[in-house]
């Protein structure tokens, strides 16, 4: 077969379309012009990015008021009074001077990756050194307003600002402002350091401030990426001087050439995915059992398990119990005599077989194994073995993947469906390119079913990913010079495959709410809907400014969990992957890059319209983008190898492609394994202060036909009940029934209903 041709269904050569996608072929060494362009950009970023990041950080204006016995602070319309201000001696209420405006050290940042294994001090130092380059908060000045009022100005957001009232060394109160999480609090100070929190409140950062902080974070990540790029180039130069001169033109794969299905990569195509599936399942199981103790730690997880138990009974809902107030739990609804979870049915459906087998904790671990195998296969099909291997290695050491896979959250299974959708879409597109219509149709149906299952698990996530991929497919069709019909047929099959899961969702809607189009989530009110304005989120409503701030929180949190590397280097492979197409020789691959950008970016953009910024097990709303993030990061590590191989010389070129990015990966992964993962494991060990001890005591008591009243902390009632409620049978026919303790008289009434 000649270069630039492909084989048709009858073996006849077909002309290569202009928008071409190749199967299983690694990118060749970077071109000389592309390398020159990247080096210039990296040098500029290395010199300018950090100073610019420290300069552009967003401002925070604080007003501090101290009048007689009244002391309060106001930040962007949020007022927080100092509790019992009159009890402090008058000197403690004097306004601070310029010398009293302080900031906390970097280790007080919410986004610092703490040392989990202090014995390895060298890796701790690596993390602290990396953290030190991030812009810190700083007080930029103050002004007296008269009448006991002071205006303060702060810039940046790495660590919190601190204003001790009454000067250093006092035992009086202190004001603590954390721009990184939009919070303000009063603390009691001892020895010049905060000792006890007295009161706290959250404020909403302005969109202008959040946009500037996002730019600052992005610049720091770009600086880290440029540093790694220049290190790879310098390592290649060292290898060249040690091993001989480079050839005038490096070997490159012929444009349009195909890799034989019997190539070294594809001969082992079953071995590597099977190994990844096994490793992902084992790692997720270990996190679920050894760290999270096989129990739910979040109210969402309790609701999923409850609905999974209902499905395991072969039902969509169960009858509302007598005295339902004793069984009330967050995200679980009583509606017209029915009792069910508010969440979509996709994840509880998968939980049902795990519950039948008595191993519900295994479902998310298996989902992680399938997802990792699918990411590898998709990466190998799009970019070849180098990118696929790096993406696989990053996934195996990712604290985010490890601990999310051990949880009962629905994000892990949705990520699996997103990875399977990507694999199906890629294979359908390649089959359509070769005009093997039957195979294209089968893969299209597979991809459609996968994104459909993602939709009935987390609807907004699937819409973000699906719309991004849909835009990519539309562009592919518009710019196709020929072969448009097979591609259209493949994409149409995706739509057909999407239908069966949606039909089940409609059926479930009718069973639960009596309306085919009314979701169970709608029963809890409009706050749980994406969008802007009142009715979306809290009483104020979601705003674009809050969307920017949420994205800033997700980005900063992502740097602590994505691969466990010390921030800001954690996201450097992602930044490098965005420019990996520069200087590629031969086959055009930007089409595959665009698929990753649009699908992952579609999810990120979708959650710009979501009001919450909660970070349970990490920036969870972005978790389903991991297949796309991992492959982009794999492209970034491969770019380091291609850069070093380009300048390494003939004797070292093949080894430099793996060895130099491998050395960088090994260095930072040492931090992951010795610091990030142990520290996060200790954090999640008793996550949300939930342990299985109480249930174990009840089980050891051998209770039969018993009502167990669960004592509830006044401020954590759902948490305290949820840690026992999930053990109930939905029909309340187990050996023990766990109910809320509502007081002696109410408890006696419930007992009379269950003689």
XYZ file of C-alpha atoms in Angstrom:
755
model
C 0.000 0.000 0.000
C 1.385 3.402 -0.923
C 1.654 6.296 1.454
C -1.478 8.405 1.671
C -3.830 5.508 0.814
C -6.159 3.333 2.855
C -7.763 0.007 2.053
C -11.455 -0.102 1.127
C -13.900 -2.893 1.893
C -12.929 -4.731 -1.294
C -9.169 -4.170 -0.934
C -9.084 -1.275 -3.378
C -6.866 1.686 -2.421
C -8.882 4.713 -1.306
C -7.691 8.310 -1.298
C -6.854 9.651 2.129
C -9.342 12.275 3.414
C -7.955 15.618 4.483
C -9.158 15.228 8.068
C -7.312 11.962 8.693
C -7.051 9.733 11.737
C -4.481 7.010 12.106
C -4.637 3.838 14.174
C -2.033 2.827 16.724
C 0.870 4.862 15.340
C 3.242 6.698 17.655
C 4.142 10.267 16.789
C 7.616 10.615 15.335
C 10.318 12.917 16.725
C 9.312 16.553 16.830
C 10.251 18.641 13.807
C 13.059 21.147 13.998
C 10.734 24.099 13.493
C 8.276 22.849 16.100
C 11.063 22.343 18.617
C 12.364 25.840 17.996
C 8.887 27.333 18.549
C 8.363 25.407 21.781
C 11.801 26.332 23.149
C 11.151 30.017 22.555
C 7.756 29.787 24.275
C 9.167 27.817 27.218
C 12.010 30.259 27.786
C 9.608 33.209 27.738
C 7.269 31.474 30.208
C 10.124 30.445 32.476
C 11.250 34.049 32.752
C 7.935 35.885 32.779
C 5.189 33.576 34.065
C 5.959 33.622 37.800
C 6.422 37.406 38.155
C 3.252 37.935 36.169
C 1.361 35.377 38.284
C 2.422 37.128 41.493
C 1.309 40.434 39.992
C -2.127 39.528 38.596
C -3.605 37.834 41.695
C -7.080 39.111 42.473
C -7.764 41.653 45.242
C -9.951 41.200 48.332
C -11.286 44.259 50.170
C -11.983 43.911 53.897
C -13.692 46.373 56.220
C -12.938 46.005 59.943
C -15.105 47.871 62.460
C -14.354 48.291 66.190
C -16.767 50.479 68.185
C -17.098 50.145 71.948
C -18.329 46.565 72.512
C -19.096 45.935 68.833
C -16.463 44.359 66.603
C -17.211 42.945 63.180
C -15.725 42.396 59.752
C -17.394 42.771 56.379
C -16.188 41.184 53.122
C -18.230 41.675 49.951
C -21.486 42.200 51.799
C -20.953 39.367 54.290
C -20.790 40.563 57.894
C -19.291 38.481 60.702
C -19.450 39.727 64.283
C -16.839 38.876 66.890
C -18.676 36.788 69.500
C -18.803 38.277 72.996
C -16.665 41.230 71.975
C -17.362 43.040 75.255
C -15.452 40.399 77.208
C -12.130 41.379 75.657
C -10.027 44.080 77.353
C -10.136 47.423 75.544
C -6.472 47.230 74.388
C -7.348 44.036 72.487
C -9.853 45.961 70.399
C -7.487 48.595 69.066
C -7.114 48.665 65.341
C -3.916 47.093 63.970
C -0.988 49.040 62.711
C 0.780 48.323 59.432
C 3.244 46.003 61.214
C 0.405 43.810 62.483
C -0.859 42.855 59.023
C 0.395 39.289 58.610
C 0.020 36.318 56.302
C 0.186 32.671 57.215
C 3.085 30.556 55.923
C 2.647 28.307 52.858
C 2.050 25.190 54.949
C -1.230 26.747 56.145
C -2.594 26.734 52.608
C -5.583 24.481 52.004
C -3.899 23.320 48.795
C -0.557 22.294 50.220
C 0.093 18.557 49.924
C 1.101 17.650 53.461
C 3.752 15.050 54.190
C 2.255 11.648 54.819
C 5.579 9.951 55.534
C 7.842 12.448 57.346
C 10.684 9.922 57.467
C 11.416 10.755 53.824
C 12.260 14.391 54.445
C 13.731 14.865 50.958
C 10.370 14.283 49.289
C 8.680 16.566 51.845
C 11.180 19.258 50.888
C 10.385 18.698 47.218
C 6.713 19.363 47.886
C 7.377 22.479 49.956
C 9.791 23.850 47.365
C 7.221 23.375 44.610
C 4.547 25.010 46.756
C 6.713 28.053 47.430
C 6.469 29.303 43.840
C 2.697 29.768 44.039
C 1.590 33.372 44.641
C 0.735 33.978 48.272
C -1.795 36.310 49.830
C -0.412 39.645 50.926
C -1.829 42.709 52.616
C -1.244 45.592 50.237
C -2.294 48.354 52.624
C -4.954 49.883 54.826
C -6.667 53.185 55.420
C -8.441 54.745 58.388
C -12.082 55.554 57.709
C -12.754 57.243 61.031
C -15.310 56.277 63.655
C -13.495 53.020 64.449
C -13.503 51.673 60.885
C -10.549 50.412 58.874
C -10.325 49.364 55.218
C -7.838 46.614 54.387
C -6.706 45.395 50.975
C -5.364 41.916 50.252
C -4.073 40.460 46.996
C -3.534 36.860 45.893
C -4.847 33.671 47.376
C -2.331 30.938 48.228
C -2.481 31.205 52.025
C -4.732 33.048 54.453
C -4.232 36.564 55.706
C -4.183 37.235 59.455
C -4.842 40.461 61.348
C -4.235 40.157 65.151
C -6.233 42.746 67.057
C -4.210 44.484 69.735
C -0.804 43.750 68.276
C 1.484 40.707 68.261
C 1.945 38.627 71.387
C -1.564 39.283 72.747
C -4.193 36.690 73.701
C -6.940 38.644 72.014
C -8.919 37.770 68.898
C -7.638 37.708 65.342
C -9.307 38.050 61.991
C -8.485 35.334 59.446
C -9.338 35.808 55.758
C -8.917 32.900 53.326
C -9.356 34.119 49.728
C -8.529 30.601 48.497
C -11.863 29.329 49.857
C -13.854 32.552 50.233
C -14.074 32.393 54.024
C -13.612 34.820 56.908
C -13.363 33.853 60.574
C -12.593 35.076 64.068
C -10.020 33.162 66.106
C -8.640 33.259 69.615
C -4.877 33.830 69.436
C -2.240 32.331 71.690
C 1.446 33.002 71.207
C 0.682 35.006 68.107
C -0.966 32.037 66.322
C -4.656 31.112 65.852
C -5.668 28.600 68.537
C -9.485 28.328 68.522
C -12.084 29.362 65.962
C -14.806 31.562 67.416
C -17.023 32.197 64.365
C -16.841 31.872 60.598
C -18.744 32.757 57.437
C -18.386 32.383 53.684
C -18.373 35.231 51.233
C -18.638 35.349 47.461
C -15.559 36.491 45.618
C -16.077 38.860 42.717
C -15.842 37.542 39.189
C -12.981 39.954 38.538
C -10.986 38.568 41.476
C -11.666 34.944 40.507
C -10.705 35.589 36.881
C -7.394 37.128 37.954
C -6.691 34.250 40.346
C -7.506 31.741 37.591
C -5.029 33.500 35.324
C -2.405 33.429 38.101
C -2.901 29.688 38.683
C -2.691 29.005 34.950
C 0.533 30.990 34.652
C 2.134 29.030 37.491
C 1.150 25.744 35.830
C 2.530 27.004 32.496
C 5.780 27.933 34.261
C 6.089 24.410 35.687
C 5.363 22.897 32.258
C 7.984 25.096 30.587
C 10.554 24.104 33.207
C 9.940 20.393 32.546
C 10.130 20.993 28.793
C 13.487 22.723 29.083
C 14.781 20.012 31.428
C 13.843 17.370 28.822
C 15.603 19.367 26.100
C 18.723 19.823 28.268
C 18.776 16.108 29.131
C 18.637 15.317 25.436
C 21.573 17.623 24.803
C 23.562 15.867 27.523
C 22.747 12.493 25.980
C 23.804 13.804 22.579
C 27.189 14.921 23.859
C 27.663 11.515 25.499
C 26.451 9.385 22.637
C 27.293 11.046 19.356
C 25.896 13.545 16.902
C 22.285 13.612 15.866
C 21.296 12.740 12.354
C 20.430 15.559 10.031
C 16.793 14.457 9.837
C 15.319 12.046 12.371
C 13.412 9.059 11.191
C 9.696 9.762 10.882
C 6.853 7.440 10.010
C 5.725 7.807 6.417
C 2.694 10.019 6.153
C -0.507 7.988 5.975
C 1.161 4.683 6.762
C -0.620 2.066 8.815
C 0.677 -0.029 11.685
C 0.122 -3.719 11.179
C -2.361 -5.360 13.589
C 0.450 -7.791 14.369
C 2.755 -5.043 15.594
C 4.462 -5.272 18.944
C 1.829 -3.052 20.533
C -1.186 -4.903 19.255
C 0.217 -8.394 19.827
C -0.116 -7.659 23.539
C -3.357 -5.728 23.263
C -5.144 -8.142 25.579
C -2.333 -8.463 28.117
C -1.849 -4.793 28.998
C -5.572 -3.902 29.309
C -6.172 -7.023 31.388
C -3.265 -6.066 33.652
C -4.657 -2.539 33.999
C -8.132 -3.870 34.745
C -6.721 -6.125 37.452
C -4.521 -3.414 38.953
C -7.298 -0.822 38.951
C -9.705 -3.244 40.614
C -7.188 -4.244 43.278
C -6.189 -0.658 44.063
C -9.815 0.483 44.287
C -10.708 -2.488 46.487
C -7.780 -1.799 48.799
C -8.829 1.847 49.168
C -12.441 0.861 49.762
C -11.730 -1.759 52.420
C -8.486 -0.700 54.095
C -9.058 3.074 54.098
C -12.807 3.670 53.773
C -13.768 0.465 55.646
C -16.301 -0.586 53.029
C -18.962 1.841 54.293
C -20.440 5.104 52.979
C -19.022 8.339 54.374
C -21.182 10.868 52.473
C -24.969 11.263 52.407
C -25.003 10.837 48.623
C -23.448 7.392 49.080
C -26.133 6.395 51.613
C -28.843 7.345 49.116
C -27.197 5.329 46.332
C -26.945 2.225 48.502
C -30.590 2.546 49.549
C -31.776 2.715 45.914
C -29.431 -0.134 44.985
C -31.102 -2.266 47.663
C -34.511 -1.377 46.212
C -33.373 -2.470 42.729
C -31.927 -5.653 44.257
C -35.494 -6.441 45.406
C -36.676 -6.104 41.792
C -38.577 -2.910 42.533
C -38.347 0.797 41.644
C -39.573 1.961 45.063
C -40.810 0.601 48.377
C -43.834 1.636 50.469
C -43.411 4.565 52.816
C -42.943 3.276 56.373
C -45.128 4.135 59.341
C -43.925 7.238 61.208
C -41.601 8.256 58.343
C -39.998 10.999 60.438
C -37.961 8.291 62.170
C -36.413 7.276 58.821
C -35.906 10.700 57.214
C -32.518 10.937 55.525
C -30.935 13.393 53.121
C -31.591 12.777 49.394
C -34.120 9.982 50.116
C -37.708 10.952 49.331
C -41.183 10.193 50.662
C -43.650 10.927 47.871
C -47.278 9.831 47.597
C -46.688 6.714 49.652
C -43.437 5.797 47.874
C -39.931 5.699 49.340
C -36.887 6.050 47.062
C -33.654 7.921 46.373
C -33.681 11.173 44.442
C -30.669 10.244 42.305
C -30.738 8.856 38.732
C -30.895 5.056 38.448
C -27.680 4.258 36.550
C -25.309 3.708 39.466
C -27.835 1.953 41.790
C -28.531 -0.469 38.936
C -24.881 -1.524 38.976
C -24.890 -1.684 42.774
C -27.691 -4.275 42.777
C -25.513 -7.227 41.602
C -22.850 -6.209 44.125
C -25.473 -6.241 46.867
C -26.720 -9.663 45.764
C -23.146 -10.964 46.024
C -22.514 -9.180 49.320
C -19.661 -7.089 47.860
C -21.141 -3.661 46.975
C -17.732 -2.066 47.577
C -16.410 -3.994 44.560
C -18.641 -2.221 42.016
C -16.666 1.033 41.867
C -13.361 -0.843 42.025
C -14.398 -2.920 38.985
C -15.537 0.283 37.268
C -12.080 1.760 37.791
C -10.434 -1.338 36.316
C -12.653 -1.210 33.221
C -12.046 2.530 32.839
C -8.264 2.210 32.978
C -8.281 -0.570 30.390
C -10.555 1.489 28.127
C -8.355 4.583 28.451
C -5.315 2.553 27.447
C -7.066 1.006 24.431
C -8.431 4.355 23.275
C -5.031 6.006 23.703
C -3.278 3.235 21.793
C -5.778 3.547 18.949
C -5.445 7.325 18.754
C -1.803 8.057 19.554
C 0.121 4.787 19.887
C 1.760 2.970 22.770
C 3.817 5.826 24.214
C 0.810 7.997 25.054
C -1.258 4.984 26.147
C 1.438 3.777 28.545
C 1.943 7.207 30.138
C -1.802 7.676 30.589
C -2.016 4.225 32.197
C 0.870 4.914 34.576
C -0.599 8.256 35.623
C -3.960 6.621 36.305
C -2.436 3.911 38.490
C -0.718 6.389 40.827
C -3.488 8.998 40.829
C -4.810 9.521 44.374
C -8.030 10.761 42.807
C -8.603 7.480 40.963
C -7.531 5.388 43.952
C -9.799 6.907 46.580
C -12.772 7.735 44.368
C -12.735 4.084 43.271
C -12.938 2.983 46.897
C -15.976 5.151 47.612
C -19.678 4.653 46.953
C -19.990 7.833 44.880
C -21.459 7.575 41.384
C -18.522 9.399 39.771
C -16.428 6.241 39.366
C -19.007 4.364 37.303
C -19.777 7.477 35.268
C -16.063 7.835 34.517
C -16.098 4.221 33.324
C -18.990 4.963 30.950
C -17.175 8.082 29.682
C -14.036 6.023 28.987
C -16.072 3.346 27.187
C -17.832 6.050 25.180
C -14.468 7.444 24.095
C -13.220 3.987 23.118
C -16.397 3.237 21.166
C -16.348 6.602 19.380
C -12.703 6.223 18.359
C -13.188 2.686 17.073
C -16.376 3.644 15.232
C -14.579 6.551 13.547
C -11.648 4.366 12.505
C -13.953 1.639 11.187
C -15.906 4.222 9.196
C -12.642 5.526 7.767
C -11.895 2.007 6.517
C -15.490 1.655 5.300
C -16.099 -1.468 7.395
C -19.695 -0.465 8.028
C -20.727 -3.405 10.199
C -17.913 -2.796 12.642
C -18.557 0.956 12.608
C -22.228 0.347 13.421
C -21.441 -2.022 16.298
C -18.934 0.360 17.843
C -21.364 3.247 17.328
C -24.122 1.399 19.196
C -21.627 0.566 21.946
C -20.576 4.213 22.285
C -24.194 5.373 22.311
C -25.144 2.888 25.021
C -22.145 3.988 27.124
C -22.983 7.693 26.958
C -26.623 6.785 27.582
C -25.665 4.939 30.770
C -23.555 7.941 31.764
C -26.630 10.109 31.184
C -28.868 8.075 33.492
C -26.107 8.121 36.115
C -25.120 11.799 36.034
C -27.169 13.662 33.434
C -25.322 16.980 33.431
C -21.949 15.263 33.131
C -23.057 13.229 30.119
C -24.496 16.309 28.440
C -21.201 18.160 28.819
C -19.120 15.279 27.435
C -21.670 14.386 24.764
C -22.116 17.913 23.431
C -18.354 18.372 23.162
C -17.998 15.074 21.286
C -21.025 15.948 19.152
C -19.428 19.220 18.062
C -16.275 17.304 17.149
C -18.288 14.804 15.072
C -20.110 17.635 13.303
C -16.817 19.278 12.341
C -15.540 15.903 11.169
C -18.535 15.536 8.850
C -18.413 19.108 7.545
C -14.732 18.960 6.597
C -14.812 15.461 5.138
C -13.887 15.486 1.455
C -15.101 11.952 0.948
C -16.253 8.986 2.998
C -18.905 11.129 4.661
C -21.654 8.517 4.495
C -19.861 5.825 6.591
C -19.030 8.402 9.222
C -22.602 9.674 9.313
C -23.857 6.106 9.710
C -21.439 5.480 12.593
C -22.499 8.655 14.375
C -26.175 7.885 13.770
C -25.699 4.512 15.465
C -24.409 6.371 18.528
C -27.751 8.155 18.732
C -29.592 4.831 18.406
C -27.493 3.260 21.160
C -28.285 6.201 23.421
C -32.024 5.457 23.374
C -32.418 2.284 25.544
C -30.902 3.764 28.732
C -33.007 6.901 28.290
C -36.154 4.794 27.936
C -35.356 3.156 31.264
C -34.910 6.607 32.847
C -38.337 7.653 31.524
C -39.868 4.479 32.943
C -38.223 5.111 36.311
C -39.489 8.707 36.299
C -43.044 7.447 35.781
C -42.691 4.849 38.530
C -41.391 7.354 41.073
C -43.099 10.654 40.251
C -46.007 9.588 38.061
C -44.666 11.743 35.210
C -42.484 10.400 32.378
C -40.465 13.628 32.203
C -40.295 14.571 35.882
C -37.007 13.555 37.506
C -36.847 12.465 41.127
C -34.340 15.268 41.718
C -37.082 17.779 40.958
C -38.937 16.743 44.115
C -36.326 18.424 46.319
C -36.714 21.806 44.630
C -35.063 23.801 41.878
C -31.845 24.426 43.822
C -30.475 21.157 42.440
C -30.770 22.313 38.837
C -27.969 23.815 36.740
C -28.342 27.383 35.619
C -28.071 30.942 36.877
C -30.234 33.189 38.993
C -32.561 32.613 41.949
C -33.649 29.027 42.443
C -30.262 27.627 41.447
C -28.282 26.867 44.587
C -28.760 29.014 47.678
C -31.241 31.842 48.178
C -29.027 34.292 46.282
C -28.812 32.037 43.256
C -25.921 30.954 41.068
C -23.993 33.590 39.122
C -21.253 33.586 36.463
C -18.909 35.101 39.076
C -19.582 32.132 41.342
C -18.995 29.815 38.372
C -15.534 31.339 37.903
C -14.789 30.944 41.590
C -15.940 27.318 41.558
C -13.639 26.641 38.610
C -10.755 28.170 40.569
C -11.484 25.876 43.527
C -11.663 22.824 41.237
C -8.403 23.725 39.479
C -6.504 24.219 42.724
C -7.926 21.011 44.184
C -7.174 19.086 40.989
C -3.496 19.904 41.462
C -3.528 18.050 44.799
C -5.185 14.827 43.577
C -4.665 14.417 39.815
C -1.378 12.493 39.918
C -0.198 13.223 43.457
C 2.756 15.265 42.230
C 3.541 18.432 44.189
C 1.664 21.442 42.871
C 2.135 23.186 40.484
C 4.013 20.377 38.692
C 1.001 18.093 39.128
C -0.797 19.699 36.188
C 2.289 20.343 34.058
C 1.730 17.174 31.933
C -1.772 18.451 31.123
C -0.411 21.829 30.052
C 2.264 20.149 27.911
C -0.354 17.902 26.340
C -2.244 20.914 25.021
C 0.715 21.762 22.747
C 1.835 18.199 21.949
C 0.600 18.551 18.366
C 3.158 21.311 17.642
C 5.904 20.052 15.372
C 4.397 16.624 14.667
C 5.647 15.135 11.463
C 3.657 12.937 9.154
C 0.107 12.073 10.119
C -2.099 14.900 11.362
C -3.299 14.111 14.878
C -4.896 17.334 15.930
C -8.263 15.744 15.194
C -7.820 13.336 18.093
C -6.476 16.116 20.301
C -9.559 18.169 19.497
C -11.792 15.267 20.574
C -10.114 15.200 23.988
C -10.238 18.970 24.374
C -13.889 19.284 23.393
C -15.149 16.329 25.434
C -13.214 17.156 28.609
C -13.704 20.881 28.115
C -17.424 20.344 27.537
C -17.717 18.811 30.995
C -15.730 21.637 32.592
C -17.882 24.223 30.830
C -21.084 22.421 31.856
C -20.194 22.697 35.524
C -19.551 26.395 35.146
C -23.352 26.501 35.303
C -23.475 24.392 38.486
C -23.759 26.210 41.793
C -21.790 23.945 44.142
C -18.027 23.943 44.676
C -17.903 20.992 47.083
C -14.756 18.881 46.767
C -15.646 15.441 48.127
C -12.732 13.077 47.353
C -11.387 15.873 45.157
C -13.059 18.194 42.606
C -15.686 15.516 42.035
C -17.715 17.308 39.372
C -14.730 17.102 37.036
C -13.927 13.466 37.770
C -15.664 12.032 34.703
C -13.259 14.046 32.532
C -10.374 11.891 33.784
C -10.199 9.702 30.624
C -9.627 12.862 28.575
C -7.334 14.478 31.157
C -5.195 11.339 31.414
C -4.706 11.059 27.663
C -3.863 14.758 27.333
C -1.348 14.332 30.160
C 0.004 11.214 28.416
C 0.505 13.348 25.330
C 2.408 15.823 27.497
C 4.826 13.234 28.889
C 5.321 11.822 25.416
C 6.115 15.343 24.190
C 8.975 15.468 26.708
C 10.278 12.208 25.255
C 9.957 13.441 21.683
C 11.775 16.682 22.518
C 14.659 14.873 24.189
C 14.802 12.269 21.398
C 15.037 15.022 18.784
C 18.318 16.335 20.215
C 19.747 13.192 21.839
C 21.656 11.895 18.857
C 21.356 8.613 17.010
C 22.916 6.515 19.756
C 20.480 7.681 22.457
C 17.362 8.607 20.508
C 15.340 5.468 21.167
C 16.251 5.301 24.850
C 15.743 9.039 25.456
C 12.133 8.762 24.248
C 11.330 6.648 27.317
C 14.141 7.355 29.793
C 13.953 11.127 30.186
C 10.192 11.478 30.768
C 10.487 8.264 32.795
C 13.036 9.880 35.110
C 10.786 12.930 35.584
C 7.809 10.661 36.218
C 9.774 8.573 38.739
C 11.015 11.617 40.666
C 7.590 13.144 41.191
C 5.858 9.794 41.662
C 8.203 9.161 44.586
C 6.466 12.111 46.236
C 3.085 10.622 45.297
C 3.821 7.235 46.831
C 5.556 8.457 49.989
C 3.629 11.656 50.748
C 0.438 12.353 48.798
C -1.164 8.901 48.984
C -0.289 8.192 52.671
C -1.494 11.643 53.698
C -4.776 11.308 51.806
C -5.254 7.795 53.176
C -4.997 9.187 56.710
C -7.468 11.932 55.773
C -10.057 9.481 54.413
C -9.616 6.864 57.128
C -12.476 8.296 59.220
C -13.826 10.663 56.594
C -16.612 12.932 57.907
C -16.033 11.410 61.361
C -17.827 8.228 60.305
C -16.688 4.787 61.447
C -18.325 1.345 61.359
C -17.763 0.786 65.089
C -21.389 1.309 66.149
C -22.702 -1.094 63.502
C -20.097 -3.671 64.444
C -21.188 -3.476 68.081
C -24.819 -3.959 67.086
C -23.950 -6.917 64.857
C -21.863 -8.548 67.603
C -24.844 -8.243 69.940
C -26.755 -10.675 67.713
C -29.908 -8.542 67.656
C -33.096 -10.054 66.223
C -36.301 -8.101 65.636
C -34.792 -5.030 67.305
C -35.322 -1.309 66.988
C -32.024 0.530 67.396
C -32.373 4.226 68.197
C -29.491 6.302 66.834
C -28.484 9.301 68.929
C -28.050 12.395 66.758
C -25.702 15.322 67.233
C -27.754 18.543 66.943
C -25.559 19.990 64.175
C -24.859 16.734 62.280
C -28.149 14.873 62.380
C -28.045 13.494 58.840
C -24.431 12.392 59.225
C -25.091 10.583 62.491
C -28.168 8.792 61.196
C -26.720 8.044 57.762
C -23.864 6.025 59.229
C -26.436 3.487 60.478
C -29.387 4.008 58.126
C -27.598 2.433 55.147
C -27.627 -0.927 56.975
C -31.457 -1.029 56.911
C -33.403 -3.186 54.523
C -35.741 -0.951 52.463
C -38.647 -3.138 53.624
C -37.457 -2.825 57.238
C -37.444 -6.609 57.575
C -33.845 -7.088 58.719
C -32.755 -8.420 62.126
C -32.310 -4.810 63.291
C -33.951 -1.580 62.157
C -31.992 1.643 62.749
C -34.165 4.687 63.422
C -33.687 8.251 64.608
C -33.755 8.939 68.327
C -36.492 11.591 68.565
C -36.951 11.549 72.336
C -38.441 9.156 74.867
C -42.131 9.786 74.152
C -41.736 9.655 70.376
C -39.563 6.554 70.608
C -42.190 4.818 72.755
C -44.805 5.581 70.097
C -42.644 4.026 67.357
C -42.034 0.975 69.528
C -45.793 0.534 69.887
C -46.054 0.329 66.080
C -43.528 -2.537 66.058
C -44.557 -4.774 68.987
